[in-house]
Coordinates of C-alpha atoms in Angstrom, one line a residue:
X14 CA 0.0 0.0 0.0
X15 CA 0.2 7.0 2.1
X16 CA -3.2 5.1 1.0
X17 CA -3.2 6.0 1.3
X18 CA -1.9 4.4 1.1
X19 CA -0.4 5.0 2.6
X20 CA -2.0 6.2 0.0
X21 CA 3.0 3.8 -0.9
X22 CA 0.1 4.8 2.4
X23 CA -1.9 3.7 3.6
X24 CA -4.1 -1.0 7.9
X25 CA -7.5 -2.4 7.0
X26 CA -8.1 -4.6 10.0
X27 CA -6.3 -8.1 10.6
X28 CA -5.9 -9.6 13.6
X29 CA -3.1 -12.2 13.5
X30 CA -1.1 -14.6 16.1
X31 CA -2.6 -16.4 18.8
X32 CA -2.0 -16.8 22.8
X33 CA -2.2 -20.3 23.4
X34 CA -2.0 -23.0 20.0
X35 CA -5.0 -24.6 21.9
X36 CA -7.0 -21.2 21.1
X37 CA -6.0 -20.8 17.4
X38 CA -8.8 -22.0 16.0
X39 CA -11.2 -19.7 18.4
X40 CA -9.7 -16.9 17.6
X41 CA -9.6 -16.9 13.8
X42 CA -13.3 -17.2 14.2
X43 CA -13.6 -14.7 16.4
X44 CA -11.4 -12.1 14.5
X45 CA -12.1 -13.4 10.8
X46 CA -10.0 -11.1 8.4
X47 CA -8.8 -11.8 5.1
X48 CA -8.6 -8.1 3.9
X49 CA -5.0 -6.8 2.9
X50 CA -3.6 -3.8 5.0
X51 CA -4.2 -0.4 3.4
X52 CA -1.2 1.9 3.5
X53 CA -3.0 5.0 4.9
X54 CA -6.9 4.3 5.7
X55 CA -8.5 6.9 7.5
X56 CA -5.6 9.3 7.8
X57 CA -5.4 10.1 4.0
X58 CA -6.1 12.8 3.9
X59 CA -4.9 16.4 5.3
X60 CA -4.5 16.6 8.7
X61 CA -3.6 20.2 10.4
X62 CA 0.1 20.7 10.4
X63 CA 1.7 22.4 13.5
X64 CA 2.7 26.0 13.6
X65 CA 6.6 24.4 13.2
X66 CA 5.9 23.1 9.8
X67 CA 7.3 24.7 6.5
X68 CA 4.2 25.5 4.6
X69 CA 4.5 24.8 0.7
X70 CA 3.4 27.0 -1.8
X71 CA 2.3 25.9 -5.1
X72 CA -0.8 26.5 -7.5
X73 CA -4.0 24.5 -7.6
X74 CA -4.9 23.4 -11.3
X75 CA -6.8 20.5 -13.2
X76 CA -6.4 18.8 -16.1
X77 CA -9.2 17.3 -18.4
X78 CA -8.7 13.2 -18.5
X79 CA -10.6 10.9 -20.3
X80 CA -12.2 8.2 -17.5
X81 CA -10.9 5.1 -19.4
X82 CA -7.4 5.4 -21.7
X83 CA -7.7 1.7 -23.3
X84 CA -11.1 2.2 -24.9
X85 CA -12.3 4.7 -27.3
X86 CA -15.6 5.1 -26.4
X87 CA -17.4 8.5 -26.0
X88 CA -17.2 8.6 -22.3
X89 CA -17.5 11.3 -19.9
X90 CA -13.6 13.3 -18.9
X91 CA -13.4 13.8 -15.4
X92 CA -10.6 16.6 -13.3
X93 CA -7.7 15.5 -12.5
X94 CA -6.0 18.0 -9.6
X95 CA -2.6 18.8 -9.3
X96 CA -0.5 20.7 -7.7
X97 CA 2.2 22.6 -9.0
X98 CA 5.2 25.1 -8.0
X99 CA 7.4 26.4 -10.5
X100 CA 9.4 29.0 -8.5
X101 CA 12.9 27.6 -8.4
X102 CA 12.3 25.9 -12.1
X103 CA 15.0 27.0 -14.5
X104 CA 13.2 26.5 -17.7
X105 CA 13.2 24.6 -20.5
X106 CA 16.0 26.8 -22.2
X107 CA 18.3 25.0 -19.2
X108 CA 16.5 21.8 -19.6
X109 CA 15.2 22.1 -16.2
X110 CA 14.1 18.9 -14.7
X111 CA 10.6 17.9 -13.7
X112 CA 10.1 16.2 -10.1
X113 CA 6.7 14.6 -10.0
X114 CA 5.3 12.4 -7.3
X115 CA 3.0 9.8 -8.1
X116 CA -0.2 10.7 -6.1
X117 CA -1.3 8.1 -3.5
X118 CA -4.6 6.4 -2.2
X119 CA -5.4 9.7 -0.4
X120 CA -5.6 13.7 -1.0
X121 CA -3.0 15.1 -3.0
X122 CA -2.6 17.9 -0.7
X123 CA -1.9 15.9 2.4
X124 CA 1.1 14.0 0.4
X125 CA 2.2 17.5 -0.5
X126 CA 3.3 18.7 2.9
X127 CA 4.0 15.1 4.6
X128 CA 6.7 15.0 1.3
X129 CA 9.9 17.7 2.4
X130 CA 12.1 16.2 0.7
X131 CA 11.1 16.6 -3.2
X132 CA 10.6 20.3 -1.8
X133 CA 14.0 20.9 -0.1
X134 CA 15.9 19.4 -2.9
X135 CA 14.3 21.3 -5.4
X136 CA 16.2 24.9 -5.4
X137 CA 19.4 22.5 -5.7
X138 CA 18.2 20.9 -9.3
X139 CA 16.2 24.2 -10.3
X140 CA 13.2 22.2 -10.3
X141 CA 10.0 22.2 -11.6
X142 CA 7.6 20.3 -8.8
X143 CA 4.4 18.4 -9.9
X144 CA 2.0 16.4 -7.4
X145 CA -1.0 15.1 -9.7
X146 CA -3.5 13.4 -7.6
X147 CA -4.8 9.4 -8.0
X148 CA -7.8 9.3 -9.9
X149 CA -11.0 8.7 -7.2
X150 CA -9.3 10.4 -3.7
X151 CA -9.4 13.9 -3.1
X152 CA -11.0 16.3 -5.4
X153 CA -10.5 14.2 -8.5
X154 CA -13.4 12.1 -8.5
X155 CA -14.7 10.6 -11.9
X156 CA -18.4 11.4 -12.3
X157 CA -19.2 14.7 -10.3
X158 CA -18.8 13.6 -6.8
X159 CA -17.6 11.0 -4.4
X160 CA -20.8 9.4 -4.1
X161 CA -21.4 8.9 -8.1
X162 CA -17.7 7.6 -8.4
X163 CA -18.6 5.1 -5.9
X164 CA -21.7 4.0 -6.1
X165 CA -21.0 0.3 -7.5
X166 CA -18.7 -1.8 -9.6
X167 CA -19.6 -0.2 -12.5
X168 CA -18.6 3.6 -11.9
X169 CA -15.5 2.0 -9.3
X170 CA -14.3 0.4 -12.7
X171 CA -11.9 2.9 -13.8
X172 CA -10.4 3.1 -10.4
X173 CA -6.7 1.3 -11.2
X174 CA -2.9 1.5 -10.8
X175 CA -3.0 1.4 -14.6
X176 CA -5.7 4.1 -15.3
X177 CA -3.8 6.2 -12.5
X178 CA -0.1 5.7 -14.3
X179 CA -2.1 6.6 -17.6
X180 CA -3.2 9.9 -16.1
X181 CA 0.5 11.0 -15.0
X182 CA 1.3 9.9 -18.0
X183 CA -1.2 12.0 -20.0
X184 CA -0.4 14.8 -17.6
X185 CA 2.6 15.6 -18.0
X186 CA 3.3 14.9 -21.6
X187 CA 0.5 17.7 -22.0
X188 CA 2.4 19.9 -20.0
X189 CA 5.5 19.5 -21.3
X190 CA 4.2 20.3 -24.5
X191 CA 2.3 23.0 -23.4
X192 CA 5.2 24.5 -21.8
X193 CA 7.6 23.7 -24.6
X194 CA 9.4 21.7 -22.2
X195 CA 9.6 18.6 -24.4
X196 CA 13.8 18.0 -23.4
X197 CA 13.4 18.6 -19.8
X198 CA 13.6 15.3 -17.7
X199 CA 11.2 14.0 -15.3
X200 CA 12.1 12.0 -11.9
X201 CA 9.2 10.4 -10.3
X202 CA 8.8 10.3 -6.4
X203 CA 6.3 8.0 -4.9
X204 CA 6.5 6.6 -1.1
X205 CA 4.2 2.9 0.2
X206 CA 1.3 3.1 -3.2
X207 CA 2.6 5.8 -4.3
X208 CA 6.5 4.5 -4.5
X209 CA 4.7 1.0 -6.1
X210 CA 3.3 3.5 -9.0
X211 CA 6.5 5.5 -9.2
X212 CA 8.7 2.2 -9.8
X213 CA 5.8 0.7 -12.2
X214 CA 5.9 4.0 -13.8
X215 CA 9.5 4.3 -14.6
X216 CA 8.9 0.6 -16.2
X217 CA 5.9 1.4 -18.7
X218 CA 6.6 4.4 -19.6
X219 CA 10.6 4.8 -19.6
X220 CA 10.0 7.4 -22.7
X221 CA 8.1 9.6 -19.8
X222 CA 10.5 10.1 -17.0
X223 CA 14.5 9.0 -16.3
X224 CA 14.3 7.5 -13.2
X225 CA 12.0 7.0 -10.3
X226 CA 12.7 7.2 -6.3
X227 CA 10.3 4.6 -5.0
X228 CA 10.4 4.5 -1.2
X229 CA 9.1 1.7 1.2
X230 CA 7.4 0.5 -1.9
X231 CA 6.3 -3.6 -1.5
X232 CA 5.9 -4.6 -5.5
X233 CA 6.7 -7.6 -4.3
X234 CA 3.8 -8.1 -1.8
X235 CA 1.2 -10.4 -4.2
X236 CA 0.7 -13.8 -5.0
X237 CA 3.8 -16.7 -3.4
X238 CA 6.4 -13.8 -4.4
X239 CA 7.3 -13.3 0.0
X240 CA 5.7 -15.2 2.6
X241 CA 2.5 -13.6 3.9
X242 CA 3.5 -13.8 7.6
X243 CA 5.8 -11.2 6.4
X244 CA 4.3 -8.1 7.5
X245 CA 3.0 -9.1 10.6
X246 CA 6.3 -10.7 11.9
X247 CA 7.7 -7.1 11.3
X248 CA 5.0 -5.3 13.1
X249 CA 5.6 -7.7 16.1
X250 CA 9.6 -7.7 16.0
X251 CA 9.4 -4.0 16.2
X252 CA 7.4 -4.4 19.5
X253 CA 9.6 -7.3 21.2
X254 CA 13.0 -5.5 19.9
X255 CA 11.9 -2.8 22.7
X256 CA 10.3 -4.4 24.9
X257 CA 9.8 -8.4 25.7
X258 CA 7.0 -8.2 28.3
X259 CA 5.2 -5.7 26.2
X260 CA 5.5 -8.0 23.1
X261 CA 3.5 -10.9 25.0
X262 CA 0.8 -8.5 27.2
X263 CA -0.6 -7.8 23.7
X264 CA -0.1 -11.3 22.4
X265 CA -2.0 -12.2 25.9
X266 CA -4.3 -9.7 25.4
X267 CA -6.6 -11.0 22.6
X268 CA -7.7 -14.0 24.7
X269 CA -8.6 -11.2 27.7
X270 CA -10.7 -9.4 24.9
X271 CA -12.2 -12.5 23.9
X272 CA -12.7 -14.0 27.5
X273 CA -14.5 -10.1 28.3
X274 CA -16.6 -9.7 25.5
X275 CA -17.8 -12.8 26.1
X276 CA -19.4 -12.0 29.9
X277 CA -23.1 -11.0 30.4
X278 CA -22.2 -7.0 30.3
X279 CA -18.7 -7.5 28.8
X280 CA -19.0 -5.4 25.7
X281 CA -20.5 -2.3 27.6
X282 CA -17.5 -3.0 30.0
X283 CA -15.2 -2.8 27.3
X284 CA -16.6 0.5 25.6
X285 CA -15.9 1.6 29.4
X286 CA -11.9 0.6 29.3
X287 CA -11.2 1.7 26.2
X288 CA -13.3 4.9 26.5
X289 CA -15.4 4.8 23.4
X290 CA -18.2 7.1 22.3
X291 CA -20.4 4.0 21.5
X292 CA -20.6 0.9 23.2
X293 CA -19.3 -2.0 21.2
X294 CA -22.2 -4.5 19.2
X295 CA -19.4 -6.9 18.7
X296 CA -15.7 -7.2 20.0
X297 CA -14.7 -7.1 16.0
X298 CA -15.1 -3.3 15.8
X299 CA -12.1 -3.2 18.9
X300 CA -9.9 -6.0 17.8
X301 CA -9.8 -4.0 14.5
X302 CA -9.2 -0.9 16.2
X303 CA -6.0 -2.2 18.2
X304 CA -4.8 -4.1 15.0
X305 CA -4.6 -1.1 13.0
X306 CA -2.7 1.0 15.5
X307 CA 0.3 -1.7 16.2
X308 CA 0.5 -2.0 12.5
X309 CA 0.5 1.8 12.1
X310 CA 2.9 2.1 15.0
X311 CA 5.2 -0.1 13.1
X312 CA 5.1 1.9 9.9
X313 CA 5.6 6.0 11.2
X314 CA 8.3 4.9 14.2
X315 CA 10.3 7.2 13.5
X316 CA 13.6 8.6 15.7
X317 CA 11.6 12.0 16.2
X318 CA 8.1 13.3 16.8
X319 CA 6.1 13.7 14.2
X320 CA 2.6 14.5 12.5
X321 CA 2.3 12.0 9.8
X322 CA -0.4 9.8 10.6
X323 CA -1.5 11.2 13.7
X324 CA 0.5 13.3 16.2
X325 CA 3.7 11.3 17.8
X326 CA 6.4 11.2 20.3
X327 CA 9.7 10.2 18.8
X328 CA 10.5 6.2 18.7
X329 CA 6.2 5.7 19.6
X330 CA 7.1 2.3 20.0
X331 CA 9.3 2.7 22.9
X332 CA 6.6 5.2 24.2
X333 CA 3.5 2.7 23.9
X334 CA 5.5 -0.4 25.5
X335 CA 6.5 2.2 28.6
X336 CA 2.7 2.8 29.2
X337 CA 2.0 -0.7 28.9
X338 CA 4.9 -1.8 31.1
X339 CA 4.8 0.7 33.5
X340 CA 1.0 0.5 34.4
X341 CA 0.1 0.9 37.8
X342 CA 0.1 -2.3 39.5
X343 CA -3.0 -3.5 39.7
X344 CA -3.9 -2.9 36.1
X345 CA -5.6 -5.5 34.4
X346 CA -4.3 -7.0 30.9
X347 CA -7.0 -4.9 29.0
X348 CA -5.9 -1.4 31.5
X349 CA -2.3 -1.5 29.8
X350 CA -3.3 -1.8 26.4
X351 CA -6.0 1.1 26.4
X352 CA -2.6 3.1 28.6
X353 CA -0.4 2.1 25.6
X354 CA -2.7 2.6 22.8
X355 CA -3.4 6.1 23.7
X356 CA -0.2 7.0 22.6
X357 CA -0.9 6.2 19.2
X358 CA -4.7 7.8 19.7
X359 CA -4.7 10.4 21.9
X360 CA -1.0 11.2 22.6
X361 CA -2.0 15.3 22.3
X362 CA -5.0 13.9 25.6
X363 CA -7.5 16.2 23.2
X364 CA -9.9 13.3 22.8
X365 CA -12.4 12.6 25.4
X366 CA -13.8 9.2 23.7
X367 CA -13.0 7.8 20.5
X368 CA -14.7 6.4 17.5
X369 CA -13.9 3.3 15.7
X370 CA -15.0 3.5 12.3
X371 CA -15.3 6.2 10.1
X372 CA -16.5 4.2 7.2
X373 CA -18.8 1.5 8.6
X374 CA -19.5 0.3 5.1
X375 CA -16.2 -0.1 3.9
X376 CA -16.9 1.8 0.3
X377 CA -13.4 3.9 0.4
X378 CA -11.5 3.7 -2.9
X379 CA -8.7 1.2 -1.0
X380 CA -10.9 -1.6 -0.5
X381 CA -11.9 -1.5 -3.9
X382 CA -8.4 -1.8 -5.2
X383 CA -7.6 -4.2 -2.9
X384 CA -10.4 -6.3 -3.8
X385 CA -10.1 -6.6 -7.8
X386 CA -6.3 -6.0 -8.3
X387 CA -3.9 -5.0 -5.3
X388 CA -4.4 -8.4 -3.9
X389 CA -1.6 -8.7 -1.2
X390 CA -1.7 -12.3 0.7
X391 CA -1.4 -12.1 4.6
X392 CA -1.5 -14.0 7.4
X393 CA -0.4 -14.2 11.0
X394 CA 1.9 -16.7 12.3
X395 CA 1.4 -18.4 16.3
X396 CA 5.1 -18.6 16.8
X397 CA 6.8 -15.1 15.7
X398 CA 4.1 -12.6 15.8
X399 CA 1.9 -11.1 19.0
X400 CA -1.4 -11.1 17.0
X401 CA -4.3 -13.7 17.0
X402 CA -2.3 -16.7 14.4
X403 CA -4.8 -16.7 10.8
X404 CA -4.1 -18.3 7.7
X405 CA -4.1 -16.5 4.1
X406 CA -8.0 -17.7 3.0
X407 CA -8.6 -16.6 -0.8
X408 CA -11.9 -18.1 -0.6
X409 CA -13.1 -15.9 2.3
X410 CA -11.8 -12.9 0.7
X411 CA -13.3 -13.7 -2.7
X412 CA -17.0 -14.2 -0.9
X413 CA -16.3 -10.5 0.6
X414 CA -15.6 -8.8 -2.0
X415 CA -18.4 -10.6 -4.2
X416 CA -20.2 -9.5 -1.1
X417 CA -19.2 -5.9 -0.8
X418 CA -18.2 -4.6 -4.5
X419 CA -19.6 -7.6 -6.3
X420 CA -16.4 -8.5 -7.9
X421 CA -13.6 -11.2 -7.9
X422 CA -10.2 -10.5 -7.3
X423 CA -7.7 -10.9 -9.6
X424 CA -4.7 -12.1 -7.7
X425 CA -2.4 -12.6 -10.1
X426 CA -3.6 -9.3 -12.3
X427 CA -0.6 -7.2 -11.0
X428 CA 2.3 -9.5 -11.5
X429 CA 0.6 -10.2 -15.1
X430 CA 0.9 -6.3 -15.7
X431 CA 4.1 -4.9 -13.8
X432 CA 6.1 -7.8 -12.8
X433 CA 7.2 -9.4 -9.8
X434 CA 8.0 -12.8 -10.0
X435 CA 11.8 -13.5 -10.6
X436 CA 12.1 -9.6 -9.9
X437 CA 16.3 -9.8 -10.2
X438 CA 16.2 -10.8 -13.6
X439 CA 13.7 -8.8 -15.0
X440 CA 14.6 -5.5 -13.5
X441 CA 18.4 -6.8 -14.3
X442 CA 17.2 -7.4 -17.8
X443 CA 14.3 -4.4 -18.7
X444 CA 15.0 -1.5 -15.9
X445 CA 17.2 1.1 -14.9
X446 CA 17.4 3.8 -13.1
X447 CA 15.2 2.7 -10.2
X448 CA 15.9 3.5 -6.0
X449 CA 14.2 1.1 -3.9
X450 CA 14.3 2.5 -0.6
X451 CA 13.3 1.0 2.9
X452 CA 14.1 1.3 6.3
X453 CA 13.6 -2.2 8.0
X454 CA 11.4 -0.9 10.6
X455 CA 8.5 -0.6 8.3
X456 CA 6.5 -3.7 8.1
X457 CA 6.2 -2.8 4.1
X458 CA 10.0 -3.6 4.2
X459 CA 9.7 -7.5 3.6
X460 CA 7.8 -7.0 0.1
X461 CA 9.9 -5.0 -1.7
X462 CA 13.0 -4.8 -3.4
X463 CA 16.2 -5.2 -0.9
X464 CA 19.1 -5.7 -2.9
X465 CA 21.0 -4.0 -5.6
X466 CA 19.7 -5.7 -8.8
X467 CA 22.3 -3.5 -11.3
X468 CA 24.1 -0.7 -11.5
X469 CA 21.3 1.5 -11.7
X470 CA 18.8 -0.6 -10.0
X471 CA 19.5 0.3 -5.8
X472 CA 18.2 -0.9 -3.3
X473 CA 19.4 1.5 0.0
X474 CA 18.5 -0.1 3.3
X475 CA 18.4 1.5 6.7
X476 CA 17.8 -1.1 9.9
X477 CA 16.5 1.9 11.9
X478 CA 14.2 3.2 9.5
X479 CA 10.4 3.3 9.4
X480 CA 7.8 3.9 6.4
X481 CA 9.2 6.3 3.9
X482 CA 11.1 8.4 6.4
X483 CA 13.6 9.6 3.5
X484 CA 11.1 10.9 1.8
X485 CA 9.9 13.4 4.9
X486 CA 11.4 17.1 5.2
X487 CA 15.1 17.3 6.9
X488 CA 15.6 18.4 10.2
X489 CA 18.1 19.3 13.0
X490 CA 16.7 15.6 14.5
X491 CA 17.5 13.7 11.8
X492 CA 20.5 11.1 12.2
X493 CA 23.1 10.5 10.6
X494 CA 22.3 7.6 8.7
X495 CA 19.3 9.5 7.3
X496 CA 21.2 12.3 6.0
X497 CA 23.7 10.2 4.3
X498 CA 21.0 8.0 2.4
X499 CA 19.1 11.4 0.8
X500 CA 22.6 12.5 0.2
X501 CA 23.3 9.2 -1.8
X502 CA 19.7 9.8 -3.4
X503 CA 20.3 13.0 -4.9
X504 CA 23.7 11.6 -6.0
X505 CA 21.8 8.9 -8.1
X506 CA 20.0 11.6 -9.1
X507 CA 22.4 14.0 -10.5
X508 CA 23.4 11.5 -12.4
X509 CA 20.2 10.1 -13.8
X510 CA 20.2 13.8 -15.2
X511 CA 23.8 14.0 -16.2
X512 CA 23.2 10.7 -18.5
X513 CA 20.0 11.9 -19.6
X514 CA 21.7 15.3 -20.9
X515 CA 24.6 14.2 -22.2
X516 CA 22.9 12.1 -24.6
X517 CA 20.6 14.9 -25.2
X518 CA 23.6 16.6 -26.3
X519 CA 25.2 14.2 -28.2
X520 CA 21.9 13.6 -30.3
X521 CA 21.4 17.5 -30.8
X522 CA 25.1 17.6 -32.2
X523 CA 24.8 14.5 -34.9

C-alpha cells in the first residue's frame, strides 16, 4: 500500500497470532479477516500541520482526463487536480528537470506537505515540482462527486494502478508540451502506493521520465512472491526489539478481549476501558481498532516526533511499550493496552472518547483496489508474531468482495501487468534507473526490493528506518544515517540527469 496508502500509504483490520495453539482456531473465528492492510486508511487525507511546519506554496490546477485510456468510447472526462510550483524551475531553455510524485490512495494535498524532501531538494536541481492526484481520492473524482464515483462496480471500474499511471502519463506529456518543455527530464517520487506506481511507472513508460525514487514500496507483496506472515512478523519484532514483556501483554491480550466480551455486560465493559463514544455490538469493531494502531505504529516509528499519521512522540514504539509496562500495579491485561494505545490515539489527551469506524460500510476507494487488483496475501503466524495466528483464505476474501463490490479479485492481475515474479532478472534485464528505498522498521520492508539488482537498479536499506522516512522534510533531529541516504539519493539523481543530458547533447550535435 500514504493510502493511502499509505496512499505507498496507507491497515484495513487483521488480527493475526494467537495466545495459546490450543485457542487458534477460536480466535480466527472470532477475528475473521482476510482483507490486505491499506497503507493509509482513514488518515489520508490532510490533517492540520503544527505552527513548526514549512508550509509549501504551489498552485492549484486540473487537467481534463478521459475516464478510461484503453477504450475509445465517448465517455465522460473527469478533473484530475494537481499541484504545482514552479518558483525555483530554471526553464526549458536550461533543460530544467521535472520532479513529480505519483499521487497516493489519499488527497494530494496531504502528500504535499508530509513530502519535504522533493521540496528541499528542489532549489538544488532548479526544479519544476508536480504532485498530480490518484484518480477517485481527493478532489478528483470521476463522475461529479464522491458518491457517483462510488456507487458500485460499474462507476469503481476505472479506479486502477493502470488508469492512474495513464493519467500522470497524460499529464505531463501535455504539460510538457504546453510548456515547450519537451527535453526537460522528469524524476518520479512516490512513497508505500505511491513508491509501487512510481517504480511501475519508470517501467511502462521509460519514454516519460528518467528515473523513479520509490520508497518503502512492496511490488513484491502479491501472490507466493514473500511469505504472507511477512508483515506481521515485522510489526511484532518492532514491538519485542523494545520491549519483551510488552510483546506478550498484547499477544495475551486477545484472549482477555475474547474471555471479556464474552461476559453478560462484557461489551458495555469494554466501551468503558477503552473509552469509546459508542458501546461495542461486537468485539470485531475493537480487535480491528488495536490491530490497525500496532500496524501503524510499526510503519511511522520514527527517531523523532512527528505528525504524519496522527501526532507522535519520537521512537512511539518505545513510548506505547512504557505505558504498557509501567502500568500501575493493579492494572488488568485490558488497562495497559488502552494506557499504551493512547499514545498512538490520543498522545496530544484532546480526545475525550474515541470512535472506531469512520467508514462502517467499507466503500473507500482502498478496499476497492484491494479487492479486484492489489491483492496482497497475509496472514499471521502463532510462533513469531503477537497477533491472534490466521491463515491466508482466498476463498473468504473472494466471498467479501463478491459480497461488498460484487467483484472477484484478480490475484495474479498485478504481476501479469508490472512484474514481480523473478524480480532480479527482470529489472536486471528491462530496468534502470530505479531506488528502492526502505528502512527495516517498516512492516512494508519484507515486500519490496532489498538488494542491488544493477548498477542502476538500488536498493538503499536502513535497519533503523520506518515507512518512507527519506522521503519526509530534513531536520536538525535527523541522524546521521538519514542524512547520508538522501545524500546518496540525490547523487543517483544528479546522475540520472547527467546521462539523460549528455545524450541529449550528443543527439542535438549528430
Amino acid at each position: 500500500m500514504a493510502s493511502s496508502t499509505v496512499s505507498f500509504i496507507i491497515i484495513i483490520s487483521i488480527i493475526t497470532t494467537v495466545l495459546l495453539p490450543s485457542l487458534s482456531s477460536q480466535l480466527s473465528d472470532l477475528f475473521p479477516s482476510n482483507n490486505p492492510p491499506p497503507f493509509l486508511g482513514k488518515h489520508s487525507h490532510p490533517i492540520k500541520q503544527p505552527n513548526h511546519h514549512q508550509q509549501y506554496r504551489y498552485e492549484t490546477r486540473y487537467f481534463s482526463q478521459p475516464l478510461d485510456h484503453f477504450s475509445f468510447l465517448d465517455l465522460p472526462r473527469f478533473r484530475q487536480r494537481y499541484l504545482i510550483n514552479t518558483e525555483h524551475w530554471v526553464g526549458p531553455s536550461r533543460s530544467g528537470p521535472i520532479f513529480l510524485y505519483c499521487g497516493n490512495e489519499g488527497d494530494i494535498e496531504w502528500f504535499a506537505v508530509n513530502t519535504g524532501f522533493v521540496w528541499d531538494i528542489a532549489p538544488r536541481f532548479g526544479a519544476m515540482i508536480l504532485f498530480p492526484e490518484h484518480r477517485y481520492y481527493g478532489d478528483s473524482m470521476p463522475f461529479g462527486s464522491k458518491e457517483e464515483a462510488y456507487r458500485n462496480a460499474t462507476t469503481l471500474s476505472y479506479l486502477t494502478a493502470e488508469q492512474a499511471l495513464a493519467d500522470f502519463a497524460v499529464l505531463i506529456t501535455d504539460l510538457k508540451k504546453n510548456l515547450s518543455a519537451e527535453g526537460c527530464p522528469v524524476v518520479l517520487f512516490g512513497g508505500s502506493y505511491g513508491g509501487m506506481l512510481a517504480a511501475w511507472m519508470r517501467l511502462k513508460y521509460p519514454h516519460i521520465a528518467v528515473g523513479a525514487l520509490a520508497s518503502s514500496a512492496p511490488i513484491l507483496q502479491f501472490e507466493d512472491i514473500v511469505p504472507p506472515e511477512t508483515f506481521y512478523n515485522i510489526v511484532s519484532n518492532s514491538f519485542k526489539r523494545e520491549s519483551s514483556s510488552c510483546f506478550d501483554t498484547i499477544k495475551n491480550s486477545w484472549n482477555a478481549l475474547r474471555s471479556e466480551g464474552q461476559k453478560e455486560d462484557g461489551l458495555k465493559q469494554l466501551s468503558k476501558t477503552f473509552h469509546l463514544c459508542r458501546e461495542l455490538t461486537s468485539v470485531q469493531g475493537l480487535s480491528d481498532w488495536l490491530d490497525s494502531a500496532y500496524s501503524y505504529l510499526a510503519m511511522v516509528n520514527y527517531p523523532y516526533p512527528s505528525n504524519f499519521l496522527m501526532p507522535l512522540p519520537g521512537h512511539p514504539i518505545r513510548e506505547v511499550c512504557k505505558k504498557i509496562d509501567g502500568s500501575p500495579a493493579g492494572s488488568s491485561i485490558l488497562e495497559r493496552i488502552f494506557n499504551g494505545v493512547s499514545i498512538y490515539y490520543n498522545y496530544t489527551g484532546e480526545i475525550d472518547c474515541f470512535q472506531l469506524d469512520d467508514d462502517p460500510h467499507g466503500m473507500d476507494g482502498w478496499n476497492w483496489q484491494a479487492c479486484t487488483e492489489m491483492v496482497m496475501p497475509m496472514s499471521s503466524d502463532q510462533n513469531t508474531s503477537m497477533f491472534p495466528a490466521y491463515d491466508w483464505d482466498y476463498s473468504a476474501f473472494r466471498e467479501e468482495c463478491q459480497r461488498d463490490f460484487q467483484v472477484t479479485p484478480r490475484p495474479r492481475w498485478i504481476t501479469t501487468e508490472f512484474g514481480g515474479h523473478d524480480i532480479e532478472h527482470v529489472l536486471k534485464s528491462f530496468g534502470s534507473n530505479i531506488i528502492f528505498s526502505n528502512g527495516l522498521l517498516d512492516p512494508w520492508s519484507g515486500g519490496s526490493v532489498l538488494k542491488n539488482i544493477s548498477e542502476t537498479i538500488i536498493a538503499l536499506i536502513t535497519k533503523e528506518g520506518a515507512h518512507h522516512i527519506d522521503l519526509r522534510a530534513s531536520s536538525t533531529e535527523d541522524p546521521d544515517w538519514l542524512v547520508e541516504q538522501r545524500a546518496t539519493e540525490i547523487k543517483l539523481i544528479q546522475g540520472w540527469i547527467y546521462n539523460y543530458s549528455k545524450k541529449m547533447k550528443a543527439t542535438f550535435e549528430i
